[in-house]
Amino acid sequence: MEPAVQRLEPQRSRLHAPDPGRRVETRPRYSLAVDEFALKVLAWYRRHGRHDLPWQVPDPYVRWLAEVMLQQTTVTAVIPYFQRFLAAFPSVRALAQASQDEVLAQWAGLGYYARARHLHAAARVITEHYGDGFPRTADAWAALPGVGPSTAAAIVAFAFGVPAPILDANVRRVLSRYHAVSGRDARALRTLWTHARDHTPTHEVAAYTQAIMDLGALVCRKAPDCAACPVAAGCAFEGEDAPTVRRARPERAVFMAVIRDPARGVLLVRRPSHGIWGGLWSLPESVELDDLPAVVAALGVDGRMGMACAPVHHTFTHFRLTITPILVEGVSQAFGVAEHHDVMWYKGDGSGPGMPAPIRRLLNQFLEVP
Ligand code: SF4
């Protein structure tokens, strides 16, 4: 039988004197024994956690791919992309041997494309330095492009059973509430890493790592379901998170030229490898409408700026983008534009090259136009 857990009352002290304007905590006011936290989370996980996710196999390549895809993206959104990507690149060697275009094409629509570029670069480092093997420590994983300390810890815990603390967004929410750590500064983060380390068991590491992630995703959500939480008895959460300052997203706007050739489709250009949608294929663009004719002329296309079509909006983490497509009319030289590394014609056939999802949607409209 599980030992009865006594609900501990808050230990008020001068350090924690009520101060309605401020919630800065430096140490827990409530606590269960550290091991008890892990034991309770594990017991809850056995009954209520997720056990059938497609990446729940002890394979470092699979776990690495899944952890990178899950950065800033939900499980539900990731599953179909994960399955397609793994089918296209079933091993780290297959990924390393692919071109960046092929990798971005499989990633297109999942967003945060730097993840795909880093994954590809890291695959090449792994095959070069580890042959058919993989790094075995969290530090070695964290040295690879696109792998932070929490992702590295999750990979070694899942793939090799190595005890390493994780602190992704879900775990951060659980631990900051449980231990009443407020703030997002470096000091708060250090405190949370210490708690994460203290709670991580040396046995059943893979199960615990999934369990604490699941607790954050399924129970300790933005609106927490404390009645269903296995560690509620020791939790310091008082019903309200410290307020976060939300700034309105700045607005940005671009104009994109739609250059059509009846035989070859729409002209696309490859974006620079850095910045938003880095390395993906898109329409020629300019920030100022007056600059668009020069952008089009530089591609070897004549023609005049015609009708502006309905704008398309896309929200990034830090800003909102409005794209206004401009039809280029009276084109006589488009036929002469040859494809090369950074320019291609797209007819809308097949899955096409790697394109951002809003550009693909936008193109689908134009490619239906006879
Ligand atoms: S008791 Fe509530 S706030 Fe505390 S960890 Fe559980 S779900 Fe989160």
mmCIF file of C-alpha atoms and ligand atoms in Angstrom:
data_model
loop_
_atom_site.group_PDB
_atom_site.id
_atom_site.type_symbol
_atom_site.label_atom_id
_atom_site.label_comp_id
_atom_site.label_asym_id
_atom_site.label_seq_id
_atom_site.Cartn_x
_atom_site.Cartn_y
_atom_site.Cartn_z
ATOM 1 C CA MET A 1 0.000 0.000 0.000
ATOM 2 C CA GLU A 2 1.231 3.447 -0.795
ATOM 3 C CA PRO A 3 2.255 5.457 2.286
ATOM 4 C CA ALA A 4 -0.208 8.136 3.343
ATOM 5 C CA VAL A 5 0.999 11.580 2.374
ATOM 6 C CA GLN A 6 0.494 14.258 4.922
ATOM 7 C CA ARG A 7 -0.514 17.581 3.439
ATOM 8 C CA LEU A 8 2.091 20.027 4.610
ATOM 9 C CA GLU A 9 0.995 23.489 5.476
ATOM 10 C CA PRO A 10 2.845 26.460 4.062
ATOM 11 C CA GLN A 11 5.855 27.451 6.104
ATOM 12 C CA ARG A 12 5.406 31.192 6.283
ATOM 13 C CA SER A 13 8.432 33.194 7.223
ATOM 14 C CA ARG A 14 9.552 36.741 6.909
ATOM 15 C CA LEU A 15 11.161 35.707 3.640
ATOM 16 C CA HIS A 16 7.717 34.731 2.395
ATOM 17 C CA ALA A 17 5.724 37.507 4.036
ATOM 18 C CA PRO A 18 2.683 38.314 1.916
ATOM 19 C CA ASP A 19 3.478 40.881 -0.692
ATOM 20 C CA PRO A 20 0.604 41.238 -3.106
ATOM 21 C CA GLY A 21 2.658 43.030 -5.708
ATOM 22 C CA ARG A 22 5.429 40.464 -5.972
ATOM 23 C CA ARG A 23 5.782 36.680 -6.132
ATOM 24 C CA VAL A 24 9.489 35.966 -5.994
ATOM 25 C CA GLU A 25 10.364 32.655 -4.379
ATOM 26 C CA THR A 26 13.833 31.374 -3.757
ATOM 27 C CA ARG A 27 13.085 28.039 -2.099
ATOM 28 C CA PRO A 28 10.120 25.711 -1.796
ATOM 29 C CA ARG A 29 7.583 26.425 0.900
ATOM 30 C CA TYR A 30 6.019 22.990 0.690
ATOM 31 C CA SER A 31 7.677 19.725 -0.083
ATOM 32 C CA LEU A 32 7.245 16.011 -0.318
ATOM 33 C CA ALA A 33 10.359 13.894 -0.118
ATOM 34 C CA VAL A 34 12.163 14.250 -3.452
ATOM 35 C CA ASP A 35 11.980 10.549 -4.281
ATOM 36 C CA GLU A 36 8.309 10.561 -3.439
ATOM 37 C CA PHE A 37 7.682 13.154 -6.151
ATOM 38 C CA ALA A 38 9.263 10.889 -8.772
ATOM 39 C CA LEU A 39 7.513 7.794 -7.396
ATOM 40 C CA LYS A 40 4.128 9.469 -7.538
ATOM 41 C CA VAL A 41 4.692 10.828 -11.030
ATOM 42 C CA LEU A 42 5.799 7.367 -12.199
ATOM 43 C CA ALA A 43 2.791 5.656 -10.600
ATOM 44 C CA TRP A 44 0.475 8.167 -12.277
ATOM 45 C CA TYR A 45 2.229 7.665 -15.620
ATOM 46 C CA ARG A 46 1.712 3.901 -15.577
ATOM 47 C CA ARG A 47 -2.053 4.413 -15.476
ATOM 48 C CA HIS A 48 -2.598 7.725 -17.228
ATOM 49 C CA GLY A 49 0.470 8.560 -19.324
ATOM 50 C CA ARG A 50 0.997 8.222 -23.080
ATOM 51 C CA HIS A 51 2.458 4.831 -24.000
ATOM 52 C CA ASP A 52 1.691 4.519 -27.700
ATOM 53 C CA LEU A 53 3.381 7.467 -29.359
ATOM 54 C CA PRO A 54 5.111 6.400 -32.585
ATOM 55 C CA TRP A 55 8.561 7.463 -31.333
ATOM 56 C CA GLN A 56 8.444 5.503 -28.072
ATOM 57 C CA VAL A 57 11.216 3.092 -29.043
ATOM 58 C CA PRO A 58 14.762 3.012 -27.615
ATOM 59 C CA ASP A 59 16.361 4.175 -30.861
ATOM 60 C CA PRO A 60 18.566 7.279 -30.683
ATOM 61 C CA TYR A 61 17.800 8.387 -34.240
ATOM 62 C CA VAL A 62 14.039 8.106 -33.731
ATOM 63 C CA ARG A 63 14.137 9.799 -30.321
ATOM 64 C CA TRP A 64 16.339 12.611 -31.590
ATOM 65 C CA LEU A 65 14.092 13.265 -34.584
ATOM 66 C CA ALA A 66 10.983 13.283 -32.367
ATOM 67 C CA GLU A 67 12.501 15.570 -29.721
ATOM 68 C CA VAL A 68 13.563 18.101 -32.343
ATOM 69 C CA MET A 69 10.136 18.039 -34.010
ATOM 70 C CA LEU A 70 8.427 18.431 -30.627
ATOM 71 C CA GLN A 71 10.316 21.645 -29.864
ATOM 72 C CA GLN A 72 7.590 24.331 -29.937
ATOM 73 C CA THR A 73 5.121 21.960 -31.634
ATOM 74 C CA THR A 74 2.357 19.773 -30.215
ATOM 75 C CA VAL A 75 2.326 15.980 -30.311
ATOM 76 C CA THR A 76 -0.794 15.951 -32.489
ATOM 77 C CA ALA A 77 0.772 18.256 -35.080
ATOM 78 C CA VAL A 78 4.061 16.351 -35.086
ATOM 79 C CA ILE A 79 2.803 12.758 -35.596
ATOM 80 C CA PRO A 80 2.039 12.880 -39.370
ATOM 81 C CA TYR A 81 5.220 14.842 -40.121
ATOM 82 C CA PHE A 82 7.290 12.450 -38.005
ATOM 83 C CA GLN A 83 5.910 9.424 -39.843
ATOM 84 C CA ARG A 84 6.488 10.939 -43.287
ATOM 85 C CA PHE A 85 9.974 12.156 -42.413
ATOM 86 C CA LEU A 86 11.018 8.797 -40.990
ATOM 87 C CA ALA A 87 9.668 7.002 -44.061
ATOM 88 C CA ALA A 88 11.692 9.357 -46.313
ATOM 89 C CA PHE A 89 14.863 9.185 -44.181
ATOM 90 C CA PRO A 90 14.781 5.919 -42.233
ATOM 91 C CA SER A 91 18.299 6.275 -40.802
ATOM 92 C CA VAL A 92 20.741 8.967 -39.818
ATOM 93 C CA ARG A 93 22.866 7.980 -42.817
ATOM 94 C CA ALA A 94 19.908 8.437 -45.191
ATOM 95 C CA LEU A 95 19.300 11.864 -43.668
ATOM 96 C CA ALA A 96 22.970 12.834 -43.953
ATOM 97 C CA GLN A 97 23.073 11.794 -47.612
ATOM 98 C CA ALA A 98 19.939 13.767 -48.556
ATOM 99 C CA SER A 99 20.136 17.272 -49.999
ATOM 100 C CA GLN A 100 18.903 20.208 -47.943
ATOM 101 C CA ASP A 101 16.095 20.681 -50.481
ATOM 102 C CA GLU A 102 14.873 17.127 -49.890
ATOM 103 C CA VAL A 103 14.965 17.613 -46.119
ATOM 104 C CA LEU A 104 13.134 20.943 -46.236
ATOM 105 C CA ALA A 105 10.519 19.484 -48.579
ATOM 106 C CA GLN A 106 9.665 16.814 -45.968
ATOM 107 C CA TRP A 107 9.635 19.425 -43.200
ATOM 108 C CA ALA A 108 7.532 21.970 -45.080
ATOM 109 C CA GLY A 109 4.461 22.957 -43.081
ATOM 110 C CA LEU A 110 5.876 22.073 -39.670
ATOM 111 C CA GLY A 111 7.441 25.519 -39.215
ATOM 112 C CA TYR A 112 10.613 26.680 -37.434
ATOM 113 C CA TYR A 113 12.711 25.553 -40.398
ATOM 114 C CA ALA A 114 16.018 26.134 -38.640
ATOM 115 C CA ARG A 115 15.217 22.855 -36.856
ATOM 116 C CA ALA A 116 15.327 20.975 -40.170
ATOM 117 C CA ARG A 117 18.544 22.636 -41.272
ATOM 118 C CA HIS A 118 20.189 21.865 -37.912
ATOM 119 C CA LEU A 119 18.935 18.287 -37.962
ATOM 120 C CA HIS A 120 20.442 17.807 -41.404
ATOM 121 C CA ALA A 121 23.762 19.385 -40.369
ATOM 122 C CA ALA A 122 23.873 17.286 -37.178
ATOM 123 C CA ALA A 123 23.197 14.086 -39.156
ATOM 124 C CA ARG A 124 26.311 14.821 -41.223
ATOM 125 C CA VAL A 125 28.376 15.440 -38.064
ATOM 126 C CA ILE A 126 27.137 12.173 -36.502
ATOM 127 C CA THR A 127 27.895 10.014 -39.538
ATOM 128 C CA GLU A 128 31.288 11.652 -39.915
ATOM 129 C CA HIS A 129 32.343 11.347 -36.266
ATOM 130 C CA TYR A 130 30.396 8.331 -34.996
ATOM 131 C CA GLY A 131 30.168 6.132 -38.101
ATOM 132 C CA ASP A 132 27.082 4.014 -37.597
ATOM 133 C CA GLY A 133 26.851 4.901 -33.895
ATOM 134 C CA PHE A 134 25.560 7.860 -31.898
ATOM 135 C CA PRO A 135 26.778 10.092 -29.096
ATOM 136 C CA ARG A 136 26.107 8.458 -25.709
ATOM 137 C CA THR A 137 26.173 11.443 -23.350
ATOM 138 C CA ALA A 138 23.931 14.483 -22.989
ATOM 139 C CA ASP A 139 26.987 16.771 -23.356
ATOM 140 C CA ALA A 140 27.948 15.169 -26.666
ATOM 141 C CA TRP A 141 24.396 15.533 -27.985
ATOM 142 C CA ALA A 142 24.217 19.137 -26.791
ATOM 143 C CA ALA A 143 27.317 19.915 -28.869
ATOM 144 C CA LEU A 144 25.371 19.148 -32.071
ATOM 145 C CA PRO A 145 23.512 21.839 -34.032
ATOM 146 C CA GLY A 146 19.949 22.388 -32.829
ATOM 147 C CA VAL A 147 20.216 20.252 -29.682
ATOM 148 C CA GLY A 148 19.835 22.176 -26.403
ATOM 149 C CA PRO A 149 20.491 20.739 -22.936
ATOM 150 C CA SER A 150 16.893 19.613 -22.340
ATOM 151 C CA THR A 151 16.603 17.928 -25.745
ATOM 152 C CA ALA A 152 19.993 16.252 -25.224
ATOM 153 C CA ALA A 153 18.909 14.959 -21.819
ATOM 154 C CA ALA A 154 15.632 13.594 -23.196
ATOM 155 C CA ILE A 155 17.477 11.750 -26.005
ATOM 156 C CA VAL A 156 19.946 9.973 -23.697
ATOM 157 C CA ALA A 157 17.227 9.199 -21.141
ATOM 158 C CA PHE A 158 14.923 7.680 -23.765
ATOM 159 C CA ALA A 159 17.524 5.992 -25.945
ATOM 160 C CA PHE A 160 20.070 4.796 -23.388
ATOM 161 C CA GLY A 161 18.397 5.110 -19.956
ATOM 162 C CA VAL A 162 21.027 7.640 -18.843
ATOM 163 C CA PRO A 163 19.755 9.785 -15.929
ATOM 164 C CA ALA A 164 19.707 13.398 -17.116
ATOM 165 C CA PRO A 165 17.283 16.147 -16.084
ATOM 166 C CA ILE A 166 15.003 17.744 -18.654
ATOM 167 C CA LEU A 167 13.400 21.161 -18.520
ATOM 168 C CA ASP A 168 11.183 21.655 -21.536
ATOM 169 C CA ALA A 169 8.205 24.033 -21.441
ATOM 170 C CA ASN A 170 5.854 21.454 -19.892
ATOM 171 C CA VAL A 171 8.311 20.419 -17.183
ATOM 172 C CA ARG A 172 9.149 24.039 -16.458
ATOM 173 C CA ARG A 173 5.463 24.750 -15.839
ATOM 174 C CA VAL A 174 5.093 21.776 -13.455
ATOM 175 C CA LEU A 175 8.228 22.525 -11.450
ATOM 176 C CA SER A 176 7.722 26.274 -11.266
ATOM 177 C CA ARG A 177 4.229 25.751 -9.860
ATOM 178 C CA TYR A 178 5.160 22.879 -7.579
ATOM 179 C CA HIS A 179 8.118 24.753 -6.096
ATOM 180 C CA ALA A 180 6.636 28.247 -6.446
ATOM 181 C CA VAL A 181 9.490 29.515 -8.598
ATOM 182 C CA SER A 182 8.356 32.630 -10.382
ATOM 183 C CA GLY A 183 10.085 34.754 -12.963
ATOM 184 C CA ARG A 184 11.829 33.817 -16.189
ATOM 185 C CA ASP A 185 15.259 35.202 -15.429
ATOM 186 C CA ALA A 186 18.540 33.283 -15.203
ATOM 187 C CA ARG A 187 18.234 32.826 -11.449
ATOM 188 C CA ALA A 188 14.757 31.280 -11.714
ATOM 189 C CA LEU A 189 15.998 29.016 -14.492
ATOM 190 C CA ARG A 190 18.956 27.852 -12.396
ATOM 191 C CA THR A 191 16.594 27.049 -9.522
ATOM 192 C CA LEU A 192 14.350 25.040 -11.839
ATOM 193 C CA TRP A 193 17.309 23.077 -13.245
ATOM 194 C CA THR A 194 18.310 22.213 -9.678
ATOM 195 C CA HIS A 195 14.806 20.938 -8.926
ATOM 196 C CA ALA A 196 14.738 19.014 -12.209
ATOM 197 C CA ARG A 197 18.051 17.374 -11.311
ATOM 198 C CA ASP A 198 16.918 16.551 -7.766
ATOM 199 C CA HIS A 199 13.720 14.896 -8.946
ATOM 200 C CA THR A 200 15.237 12.814 -11.742
ATOM 201 C CA PRO A 201 15.607 9.231 -10.487
ATOM 202 C CA THR A 202 18.518 6.967 -11.305
ATOM 203 C CA HIS A 203 16.188 4.100 -12.220
ATOM 204 C CA GLU A 204 13.270 4.062 -14.697
ATOM 205 C CA VAL A 205 14.735 7.197 -16.220
ATOM 206 C CA ALA A 206 13.014 6.878 -19.604
ATOM 207 C CA ALA A 207 9.631 6.320 -17.942
ATOM 208 C CA TYR A 208 10.123 9.232 -15.542
ATOM 209 C CA THR A 209 11.181 11.550 -18.374
ATOM 210 C CA GLN A 210 8.042 10.729 -20.342
ATOM 211 C CA ALA A 211 5.967 10.879 -17.144
ATOM 212 C CA ILE A 212 6.975 14.409 -16.150
ATOM 213 C CA MET A 213 6.466 15.578 -19.752
ATOM 214 C CA ASP A 214 3.015 13.987 -19.807
ATOM 215 C CA LEU A 215 2.089 15.468 -16.447
ATOM 216 C CA GLY A 216 2.761 18.930 -17.864
ATOM 217 C CA ALA A 217 0.987 18.229 -21.150
ATOM 218 C CA LEU A 218 -2.074 16.438 -19.787
ATOM 219 C CA VAL A 219 -2.668 17.664 -16.203
ATOM 220 C CA CYS A 220 -0.565 20.690 -15.299
ATOM 221 C CA ARG A 221 -1.718 22.524 -18.389
ATOM 222 C CA LYS A 222 -2.183 26.271 -18.636
ATOM 223 C CA ALA A 223 -5.442 25.704 -16.732
ATOM 224 C CA PRO A 224 -4.239 22.916 -14.408
ATOM 225 C CA ASP A 225 -6.418 19.988 -13.369
ATOM 226 C CA CYS A 226 -5.039 19.812 -9.824
ATOM 227 C CA ALA A 227 -7.731 17.365 -8.715
ATOM 228 C CA ALA A 228 -6.203 14.778 -11.076
ATOM 229 C CA CYS A 229 -2.595 15.535 -10.171
ATOM 230 C CA PRO A 230 -0.519 12.910 -8.344
ATOM 231 C CA VAL A 231 1.656 15.515 -6.593
ATOM 232 C CA ALA A 232 -1.083 17.936 -5.573
ATOM 233 C CA ALA A 233 -0.480 17.241 -1.873
ATOM 234 C CA GLY A 234 2.945 18.828 -2.005
ATOM 235 C CA CYS A 235 2.327 21.505 -4.596
ATOM 236 C CA ALA A 236 2.787 25.178 -3.735
ATOM 237 C CA PHE A 237 0.593 26.471 -6.563
ATOM 238 C CA GLU A 238 -1.922 28.979 -5.298
ATOM 239 C CA GLY A 239 -4.233 29.103 -8.259
ATOM 240 C CA GLU A 240 -2.571 31.800 -10.302
ATOM 241 C CA ASP A 241 0.682 31.986 -12.236
ATOM 242 C CA ALA A 242 2.802 35.091 -11.944
ATOM 243 C CA PRO A 243 1.553 37.463 -14.628
ATOM 244 C CA THR A 244 3.555 37.460 -17.834
ATOM 245 C CA VAL A 245 3.842 40.587 -19.868
ATOM 246 C CA ARG A 246 2.403 39.960 -23.307
ATOM 247 C CA ARG A 247 3.450 42.396 -25.961
ATOM 248 C CA ALA A 248 1.414 42.853 -29.091
ATOM 249 C CA ARG A 249 3.126 41.195 -32.058
ATOM 250 C CA PRO A 250 4.651 43.745 -34.425
ATOM 251 C CA GLU A 251 3.289 43.774 -37.952
ATOM 252 C CA ARG A 252 5.411 43.276 -41.048
ATOM 253 C CA ALA A 253 4.360 43.368 -44.675
ATOM 254 C CA VAL A 254 5.863 42.181 -47.948
ATOM 255 C CA PHE A 255 4.781 42.216 -51.580
ATOM 256 C CA MET A 256 5.306 39.043 -53.611
ATOM 257 C CA ALA A 257 5.428 38.844 -57.397
ATOM 258 C CA VAL A 258 3.378 36.126 -59.097
ATOM 259 C CA ILE A 259 5.090 35.464 -62.446
ATOM 260 C CA ARG A 260 3.262 32.866 -64.483
ATOM 261 C CA ASP A 261 4.269 30.935 -67.558
ATOM 262 C CA PRO A 262 1.453 28.909 -69.147
ATOM 263 C CA ALA A 263 3.761 25.964 -69.813
ATOM 264 C CA ARG A 264 5.986 25.962 -66.764
ATOM 265 C CA GLY A 265 3.884 27.305 -63.895
ATOM 266 C CA VAL A 266 4.880 29.956 -61.353
ATOM 267 C CA LEU A 267 8.423 31.256 -60.880
ATOM 268 C CA LEU A 268 9.901 30.511 -57.448
ATOM 269 C CA VAL A 269 13.126 31.672 -55.845
ATOM 270 C CA ARG A 270 15.061 30.059 -53.047
ATOM 271 C CA ARG A 271 15.148 32.131 -49.867
ATOM 272 C CA PRO A 272 18.470 32.939 -48.182
ATOM 273 C CA SER A 273 19.579 30.130 -45.855
ATOM 274 C CA HIS A 274 19.148 32.292 -42.741
ATOM 275 C CA GLY A 275 16.157 34.225 -41.499
ATOM 276 C CA ILE A 276 12.519 33.262 -41.787
ATOM 277 C CA TRP A 277 11.757 30.291 -44.010
ATOM 278 C CA GLY A 278 15.508 29.982 -44.616
ATOM 279 C CA GLY A 279 16.390 27.780 -47.610
ATOM 280 C CA LEU A 280 12.731 27.253 -48.605
ATOM 281 C CA TRP A 281 11.225 28.141 -51.976
ATOM 282 C CA SER A 282 8.977 31.173 -52.203
ATOM 283 C CA LEU A 283 7.861 33.979 -54.522
ATOM 284 C CA PRO A 284 10.170 36.905 -55.355
ATOM 285 C CA GLU A 285 9.448 39.620 -52.803
ATOM 286 C CA SER A 286 10.202 43.136 -51.622
ATOM 287 C CA VAL A 287 9.234 45.112 -48.570
ATOM 288 C CA GLU A 288 8.314 48.181 -50.652
ATOM 289 C CA LEU A 289 5.956 47.810 -53.596
ATOM 290 C CA ASP A 290 8.087 50.267 -55.587
ATOM 291 C CA ASP A 291 11.067 47.890 -55.332
ATOM 292 C CA LEU A 292 9.240 44.859 -56.742
ATOM 293 C CA PRO A 293 9.766 45.693 -60.475
ATOM 294 C CA ALA A 294 13.546 45.723 -59.920
ATOM 295 C CA VAL A 295 13.398 42.353 -58.117
ATOM 296 C CA VAL A 296 11.424 40.900 -61.042
ATOM 297 C CA ALA A 297 13.727 42.468 -63.658
ATOM 298 C CA ALA A 298 16.777 41.014 -61.892
ATOM 299 C CA LEU A 299 15.337 37.573 -62.595
ATOM 300 C CA GLY A 300 15.290 38.331 -66.333
ATOM 301 C CA VAL A 301 11.539 38.904 -66.496
ATOM 302 C CA ASP A 302 9.942 41.961 -68.046
ATOM 303 C CA GLY A 303 6.310 42.877 -67.454
ATOM 304 C CA ARG A 304 4.476 45.378 -65.309
ATOM 305 C CA MET A 305 3.041 45.188 -61.832
ATOM 306 C CA GLY A 306 -0.624 44.320 -62.246
ATOM 307 C CA MET A 307 -3.458 43.538 -59.911
ATOM 308 C CA ALA A 308 -2.889 43.194 -56.170
ATOM 309 C CA CYS A 309 -4.656 40.080 -54.874
ATOM 310 C CA ALA A 310 -6.219 39.479 -51.466
ATOM 311 C CA PRO A 311 -3.493 39.568 -48.810
ATOM 312 C CA VAL A 312 -2.508 36.457 -46.865
ATOM 313 C CA HIS A 313 -1.654 36.655 -43.167
ATOM 314 C CA HIS A 314 0.739 34.462 -41.244
ATOM 315 C CA THR A 315 1.608 34.637 -37.555
ATOM 316 C CA PHE A 316 5.146 33.930 -36.396
ATOM 317 C CA THR A 317 6.222 33.771 -32.763
ATOM 318 C CA HIS A 318 7.434 37.354 -32.732
ATOM 319 C CA PHE A 319 5.532 39.101 -35.498
ATOM 320 C CA ARG A 320 2.603 38.943 -37.864
ATOM 321 C CA LEU A 321 3.287 38.964 -41.579
ATOM 322 C CA THR A 322 0.952 40.250 -44.292
ATOM 323 C CA ILE A 323 1.765 39.064 -47.811
ATOM 324 C CA THR A 324 0.212 40.916 -50.726
ATOM 325 C CA PRO A 325 0.544 38.956 -54.002
ATOM 326 C CA ILE A 326 0.979 41.124 -57.088
ATOM 327 C CA LEU A 327 0.276 39.608 -60.504
ATOM 328 C CA VAL A 328 2.968 40.437 -63.037
ATOM 329 C CA GLU A 329 1.303 41.178 -66.381
ATOM 330 C CA GLY A 330 2.468 41.664 -69.959
ATOM 331 C CA VAL A 331 5.355 39.228 -69.509
ATOM 332 C CA SER A 332 7.204 38.432 -72.705
ATOM 333 C CA GLN A 333 10.573 37.228 -71.452
ATOM 334 C CA ALA A 334 9.489 34.765 -68.759
ATOM 335 C CA PHE A 335 10.066 31.941 -71.241
ATOM 336 C CA GLY A 336 13.733 32.802 -71.261
ATOM 337 C CA VAL A 337 14.172 32.415 -67.518
ATOM 338 C CA ALA A 338 16.192 29.280 -66.987
ATOM 339 C CA GLU A 339 16.073 27.222 -63.822
ATOM 340 C CA HIS A 340 19.187 27.112 -61.686
ATOM 341 C CA HIS A 341 20.153 26.488 -58.064
ATOM 342 C CA ASP A 342 18.056 29.384 -56.749
ATOM 343 C CA VAL A 343 15.302 29.714 -59.367
ATOM 344 C CA MET A 344 12.692 27.186 -60.473
ATOM 345 C CA TRP A 345 9.330 26.908 -62.177
ATOM 346 C CA TYR A 346 6.600 25.168 -60.197
ATOM 347 C CA LYS A 347 3.505 23.710 -61.845
ATOM 348 C CA GLY A 348 1.793 22.461 -58.724
ATOM 349 C CA ASP A 349 2.449 18.862 -59.654
ATOM 350 C CA GLY A 350 3.618 16.291 -57.113
ATOM 351 C CA SER A 351 4.607 17.283 -53.612
ATOM 352 C CA GLY A 352 6.914 19.999 -54.996
ATOM 353 C CA PRO A 353 9.925 21.573 -53.325
ATOM 354 C CA GLY A 354 10.088 22.691 -49.684
ATOM 355 C CA MET A 355 7.763 25.669 -49.376
ATOM 356 C CA PRO A 356 6.302 27.470 -46.369
ATOM 357 C CA ALA A 357 2.670 26.425 -45.815
ATOM 358 C CA PRO A 358 1.169 29.897 -46.533
ATOM 359 C CA ILE A 359 3.104 30.145 -49.809
ATOM 360 C CA ARG A 360 1.920 26.693 -50.845
ATOM 361 C CA ARG A 361 -1.697 27.690 -50.108
ATOM 362 C CA LEU A 362 -1.265 30.918 -52.000
ATOM 363 C CA LEU A 363 0.244 29.146 -55.015
ATOM 364 C CA ASN A 364 -2.565 26.619 -55.104
ATOM 365 C CA GLN A 365 -4.954 29.500 -55.783
ATOM 366 C CA PHE A 366 -2.894 30.796 -58.678
ATOM 367 C CA LEU A 367 -2.152 27.421 -60.198
ATOM 368 C CA GLU A 368 -5.885 26.796 -60.528
ATOM 369 C CA VAL A 369 -6.119 29.953 -62.671
ATOM 370 C CA PRO A 370 -6.002 28.877 -66.345
HETATM 371 S S1 SF4 B 1 -1.146 20.334 -8.225
HETATM 372 FE FE1 SF4 B 1 -1.867 21.515 -9.956
HETATM 373 S S2 SF4 B 1 -0.388 23.168 -10.228
HETATM 374 FE FE2 SF4 B 1 0.554 21.636 -8.877
HETATM 375 S S3 SF4 B 1 1.753 20.368 -10.261
HETATM 376 FE FE3 SF4 B 1 -0.246 19.394 -10.025
HETATM 377 S S4 SF4 B 1 -1.511 20.196 -11.718
HETATM 378 FE FE4 SF4 B 1 0.308 21.511 -11.522
#
